[in-house]
Amino acid sequence: MGPLFNGLCFILTSVLFCPIPSSSSSLSSKGLSEITQNFLDYAKRKDVFDWMVSIRRKIHENPELGYEEFETSKLIRDELDKMGIFYKHPIAVTGVVGFIGSGEPPFVAIRADMDALAMQELVEWEHKSKIPGKMHACGHDGHVAMLLGAAKLLQEHRDLLQGTVLLVFQPAEEGSGGAKKMVEAGVLENVEAIFGLHVRPDIPIGEVTSKSGPLLAGSGFFEAVISGKGGHAAIPQHSIDPILAASNVIVSLQHLVSREADPLDSQVVTVGKFQGGGAFNVIPDSVTIGGTFRAFSKESLMQLRQRIEEVITKQAAVQRCNATVDFLADKKLFFPATINDKGLHEHFQKVAGNMIGINNVKTMQPLMGSEDFSFYQEVIPGYFFFLGMNNETNGKLASVPLTLLQNQRRFTSLLELLFMRRKFISKNCVKCSSTTKKIPMKISNTIYIGFFAMYIHTYVCISLKKTKEREDRLQKIVISKFNLSCFILFYKIQNIYIHLILIYLKAYCVLEDIPGVFVPPILNFY
């Protein structure tokens, strides 16, 4: 975590405010300008680092969704007050904008988003989210801590600033377009440039990556209701099948990218929602589909929007159905593409290369993800980059953005079971709650291998032949080998359903009873 926060402090502040060293500059033994070296030394102070870590942990423990970041906003204001930094609040409901420097031009802004995601944190650790169903899974808690760290550093060196720095603490980045509201509130008035970043767990610590021009795609969403005439599946001639119409619509939508878009102009149309019908033998009256479309230019996005509506309505008509299309403007804001300014990119490369070495400044391929930082870039020159935070020494992070992992909930559930195992097993034995009998570590490890194998191969295990006699035998094996109440009590405390534990225990018996059942090698060290 240290390189992450310190790295951001010196990269951001140097990119924005430190002059590029020249032959006439006063250089340190490391080839850095005196100002840059002073910034680095300050950022590496233990008291500064520990303070930043504590800020991040406080925010992580108390996540808040978009436009609900009242406590996060209060924490930010309290810290700015302690530093003696003037700020304006509220902006866009919970936003805060601080000011450091002379109060005169040039004005340059640094932005951090504050909101969390509506998901349950499943990994058990000391600073886990205290709010059920909410967590900082996308790293915005780190962004806020970093910007506060930059604020402390800049305030300490404010006499060296030739101009004014704006600290933009923005609400509601996650789909609600908080940046747009900040722009509408006038935060960019007189501002000449704005910088933002996002942490990435797949990039090593000490590296940054970005590019000039289109970096992240613009995005929009759509939902369509395709209506036909319901009826019995045995007499389809008396119905108008909306499922068939919706299927043709989805196939036709893919042709928009493969046959209408320039192959050099990256675009995506994905249907992720298909709802209709509740019985196997009934044709429903209507079907609802929904999806997203993405591109790197406003022209391509508008073209996709127009053609999506045409394809849905006209393909539905071919199948004798009616269709209505909603682009969800009141629910899911349309995001423009994130396009980095060429001049700012060149400056970023020079300064970041000077700070961390040119080999650690990477050029990335554009991503089809979206960021509401693009709303700032529609008004003034802006620059957005990614900061590496993957530490191979410490292994995978406990909190990883959902968007970067497939099947994230299962992944975090496996981690949760591992943490629970480590807490439950003490040294070489497990002490049961209702008896002093101890289970040797070897047996307990076997139990947990069974649990993990069951988790990964659920459908394989439960598809095995199960007769009444076999189930009775499994129950007897379970009771005779383990103190069942201990496991049920322990996992019930961890909010996992009792019936799931019974399945886990049965799975272990199945694994012991049938030779050759595959256990993934990754589980062997457990």
mmCIF file of C-alpha atoms in Angstrom, residues 220-221 253 256-257 260-261 267-269 292-295 297-311:
data_model
loop_
_atom_site.group_PDB
_atom_site.id
_atom_site.type_symbol
_atom_site.label_atom_id
_atom_site.label_comp_id
_atom_site.label_asym_id
_atom_site.label_seq_id
_atom_site.Cartn_x
_atom_site.Cartn_y
_atom_site.Cartn_z
ATOM 1 C CA GLY A 220 -25.208 4.325 -23.443
ATOM 2 C CA PHE A 221 -27.892 1.864 -22.362
ATOM 3 C CA LEU A 253 -28.064 -5.979 -33.363
ATOM 4 C CA LEU A 256 -24.450 -3.261 -36.486
ATOM 5 C CA VAL A 257 -20.847 -3.783 -35.399
ATOM 6 C CA GLU A 260 -22.053 -1.425 -40.471
ATOM 7 C CA ALA A 261 -19.164 -0.108 -38.367
ATOM 8 C CA GLN A 267 -17.701 -0.403 -31.181
ATOM 9 C CA VAL A 268 -19.642 -2.776 -28.935
ATOM 10 C CA VAL A 269 -23.323 -3.691 -28.700
ATOM 11 C CA THR A 292 -25.316 -1.349 -23.664
ATOM 12 C CA PHE A 293 -23.604 0.231 -26.663
ATOM 13 C CA ARG A 294 -20.122 1.736 -26.650
ATOM 14 C CA ALA A 295 -17.798 3.604 -29.005
ATOM 15 C CA SER A 297 -16.585 9.006 -30.752
ATOM 16 C CA LYS A 298 -19.827 10.895 -30.280
ATOM 17 C CA GLU A 299 -20.679 10.365 -33.958
ATOM 18 C CA SER A 300 -20.381 6.581 -33.652
ATOM 19 C CA LEU A 301 -22.424 6.568 -30.454
ATOM 20 C CA MET A 302 -25.221 8.585 -32.049
ATOM 21 C CA GLN A 303 -25.194 6.325 -35.100
ATOM 22 C CA LEU A 304 -25.449 3.248 -32.892
ATOM 23 C CA ARG A 305 -28.280 4.786 -30.904
ATOM 24 C CA GLN A 306 -30.278 5.522 -34.044
ATOM 25 C CA ARG A 307 -29.702 2.107 -35.589
ATOM 26 C CA ILE A 308 -30.461 0.210 -32.367
ATOM 27 C CA GLU A 309 -33.902 1.775 -32.249
ATOM 28 C CA GLU A 310 -34.515 1.074 -35.945
ATOM 29 C CA VAL A 311 -33.387 -2.544 -35.738
#
